[in-house]
Amino acid sequence: MDTQSKNIDDLYTLTLVDGLPTESQGKTIKYQIVKLRETTVADERIAQRLAERVVLVGGVHKLLVSDADFQFGMTVRHIEAFICDGQKIPQPMIDMELVGKLSSHDLGLIEQRVFLISLAAEVRYGNLNQEEFDRIVAGGAPAQAGQASPQRSGQAADVGQAPAQSQSGPALLADFTGGDTPGAAASDAG
């Protein structure tokens, strides 16, 4: 391995800017390297449990699940270890509180890398091709087969752009079926 490739992080290894500060023997050390991994269904279940809170609403206990906490929990579950000078904080010791000590910039770097890991898995499973992967990474939308969304046509072409006009059911049905419906013209006249 040449020195240039040693300086470039692989997909699962990321060098943090600020690092994870921890106390060790009275000194603050910063774990600059984070090792990432793909997650499993078990990780999703753990992140779901991390996102659940029981709250009291009108005297009744309710289970509240936060989408933001779930996403943060999934990011935490993607972290395999923090590494500093041969010392390692392994995955079983990593929780939301520990990751909460990161700077928002470093957390953003981890989230970006987790996104790339997820996209790479989609390419590996055949759900995306390399061109779609490259387009998404460059900031574009993935190519879609056919038209991107339903196209407005017929009597529904102006829906949402102008106030609704009264239309008979048979005439509207004729537009969507692509044919003439008996009684459509007669209903429009009245």
C-alpha positions as semicolon CSV with decimal commas, in nm:
position;residue;x (nm);y (nm);z (nm)
1;M;0,000;0,000;0,000
2;D;0,151;0,335;-0,101
3;T;0,148;0,644;0,123
4;Q;-0,117;0,819;-0,085
5;S;-0,371;0,538;-0,033
6;K;-0,290;0,533;0,340
7;N;-0,399;0,897;0,362
8;I;-0,732;0,833;0,193
9;D;-1,008;0,696;0,417
10;D;-1,182;0,385;0,297
11;L;-1,562;0,381;0,299
12;Y;-1,582;0,238;0,651
13;T;-1,304;0,446;0,810
14;L;-1,345;0,817;0,871
15;T;-1,111;1,074;1,024
16;L;-1,297;1,327;1,237
17;V;-1,203;1,695;1,248
18;D;-1,266;1,769;1,617
19;G;-1,273;1,412;1,746
20;L;-1,459;1,249;2,033
21;P;-1,330;1,400;2,361
22;T;-1,297;1,158;2,653
23;E;-1,124;1,169;2,990
24;S;-0,844;0,918;3,050
25;Q;-0,612;0,930;3,350
26;G;-0,694;1,294;3,415
27;K;-0,629;1,400;3,054
28;T;-0,868;1,478;2,771
29;I;-0,794;1,270;2,464
30;K;-0,975;1,289;2,134
31;Y;-1,064;0,984;1,932
32;Q;-1,009;1,104;1,575
33;I;-1,082;0,780;1,385
34;V;-1,426;0,626;1,361
35;K;-1,484;0,281;1,210
36;L;-1,829;0,238;1,057
37;R;-2,029;-0,068;0,958
38;E;-2,350;-0,168;0,788
39;T;-2,646;-0,227;1,013
40;T;-2,890;-0,516;1,046
41;V;-3,255;-0,553;1,136
42;A;-3,146;-0,599;1,498
43;D;-2,979;-0,255;1,484
44;E;-3,303;-0,103;1,355
45;R;-3,493;-0,258;1,647
46;I;-3,238;-0,123;1,895
47;A;-3,258;0,225;1,739
48;Q;-3,638;0,206;1,758
49;R;-3,620;0,129;2,131
50;L;-3,374;0,416;2,180
51;A;-3,625;0,651;2,017
52;E;-3,920;0,548;2,237
53;R;-4,031;0,762;2,530
54;V;-4,324;0,717;2,767
55;V;-4,496;1,049;2,833
56;L;-4,795;1,146;3,042
57;V;-5,071;1,304;2,830
58;G;-5,389;1,405;3,011
59;G;-5,315;1,164;3,293
60;V;-5,262;0,871;3,053
61;H;-4,923;0,720;2,971
62;K;-4,851;0,726;2,597
63;L;-4,563;0,580;2,400
64;L;-4,396;0,851;2,191
65;V;-4,147;0,765;1,917
66;S;-3,924;1,038;1,780
67;D;-3,816;1,013;1,415
68;A;-3,516;1,236;1,488
69;D;-3,408;1,011;1,776
70;F;-3,455;0,703;1,556
71;Q;-3,231;0,849;1,285
72;F;-2,973;0,948;1,546
73;G;-2,997;0,598;1,696
74;M;-2,935;0,444;1,352
75;T;-2,629;0,664;1,309
76;V;-2,502;0,545;1,649
77;R;-2,562;0,181;1,546
78;H;-2,351;0,236;1,231
79;I;-2,048;0,318;1,448
80;E;-1,833;0,010;1,507
81;A;-1,560;0,181;1,710
82;F;-1,378;0,503;1,792
83;I;-0,998;0,466;1,773
84;C;-0,715;0,675;1,921
85;D;-0,348;0,567;1,947
86;G;-0,429;0,198;1,956
87;Q;-0,708;0,241;2,210
88;K;-1,057;0,153;2,101
89;I;-1,409;0,229;2,222
90;P;-1,601;-0,074;2,085
91;Q;-1,962;-0,076;1,962
92;P;-2,115;-0,221;2,282
93;M;-1,988;0,085;2,475
94;I;-2,113;0,340;2,220
95;D;-2,448;0,498;2,299
96;M;-2,639;0,814;2,215
97;E;-2,489;1,001;2,510
98;L;-2,132;0,924;2,403
99;V;-2,196;1,021;2,040
100;G;-2,368;1,335;2,169
101;K;-2,023;1,460;2,275
102;L;-1,921;1,499;1,909
103;S;-1,920;1,838;1,743
104;S;-2,209;1,892;1,504
105;H;-1,955;1,905;1,220
106;D;-1,813;1,560;1,303
107;L;-2,163;1,417;1,345
108;G;-2,247;1,556;1,001
109;L;-1,940;1,384;0,855
110;I;-2,049;1,053;1,007
111;E;-2,405;1,096;0,878
112;Q;-2,274;1,170;0,526
113;R;-2,059;0,858;0,535
114;V;-2,350;0,647;0,665
115;F;-2,553;0,773;0,369
116;L;-2,276;0,662;0,129
117;I;-2,255;0,321;0,298
118;S;-2,632;0,278;0,257
119;L;-2,615;0,381;-0,110
120;A;-2,326;0,144;-0,174
121;A;-2,533;-0,138;-0,026
122;E;-2,817;-0,049;-0,265
123;V;-2,573;-0,078;-0,558
124;R;-2,447;-0,414;-0,426
125;Y;-2,805;-0,547;-0,396
126;G;-2,890;-0,427;-0,747
127;N;-3,144;-0,162;-0,643
128;L;-2,925;0,113;-0,792
129;N;-2,675;0,100;-1,075
130;Q;-2,341;0,278;-1,072
131;E;-2,469;0,569;-1,284
132;E;-2,759;0,629;-1,042
133;F;-2,517;0,609;-0,747
134;D;-2,286;0,864;-0,909
135;R;-2,579;1,094;-0,991
136;I;-2,708;1,085;-0,630
137;V;-2,361;1,146;-0,486
138;A;-2,322;1,442;-0,722
139;G;-2,646;1,587;-0,583
140;G;-2,892;1,478;-0,850
141;A;-3,201;1,263;-0,832
142;P;-3,192;0,897;-0,935
143;A;-3,324;0,815;-1,282
144;Q;-3,670;0,671;-1,276
145;A;-3,826;0,434;-1,524
146;G;-4,104;0,603;-1,718
147;Q;-4,243;0,933;-1,603
148;A;-4,144;1,067;-1,262
149;S;-4,502;1,130;-1,150
150;P;-4,858;1,105;-1,279
151;Q;-4,911;1,350;-1,562
152;R;-5,209;1,581;-1,570
153;S;-5,434;1,535;-1,871
154;G;-5,796;1,559;-1,978
155;Q;-6,037;1,735;-1,746
156;A;-5,793;1,691;-1,456
157;A;-5,512;1,881;-1,633
158;D;-5,577;2,203;-1,446
159;V;-5,645;2,052;-1,103
160;G;-5,465;2,255;-0,841
161;Q;-5,396;2,541;-1,079
162;A;-5,745;2,687;-1,099
163;P;-6,064;2,660;-0,894
164;A;-6,248;2,333;-0,948
165;Q;-6,526;2,341;-1,203
166;S;-6,834;2,131;-1,173
167;Q;-6,794;1,821;-1,383
168;S;-7,026;1,531;-1,412
169;G;-6,908;1,194;-1,287
170;P;-6,949;1,020;-1,625
171;A;-6,745;1,288;-1,806
172;L;-6,466;1,267;-1,551
173;L;-6,472;0,887;-1,570
174;A;-6,439;0,910;-1,950
175;D;-6,112;1,099;-1,911
176;F;-5,961;0,842;-1,679
177;T;-6,071;0,537;-1,876
178;G;-5,965;0,688;-2,207
179;G;-6,299;0,630;-2,376
180;D;-6,645;0,769;-2,412
181;T;-6,891;0,703;-2,133
182;P;-7,258;0,690;-2,227
183;G;-7,435;0,997;-2,099
184;A;-7,121;1,206;-2,056
185;A;-7,213;1,473;-2,309
186;A;-7,576;1,483;-2,195
187;S;-7,471;1,532;-1,833
188;D;-7,242;1,823;-1,919
189;A;-7,518;2,008;-2,099
190;G;-7,739;2,037;-1,792
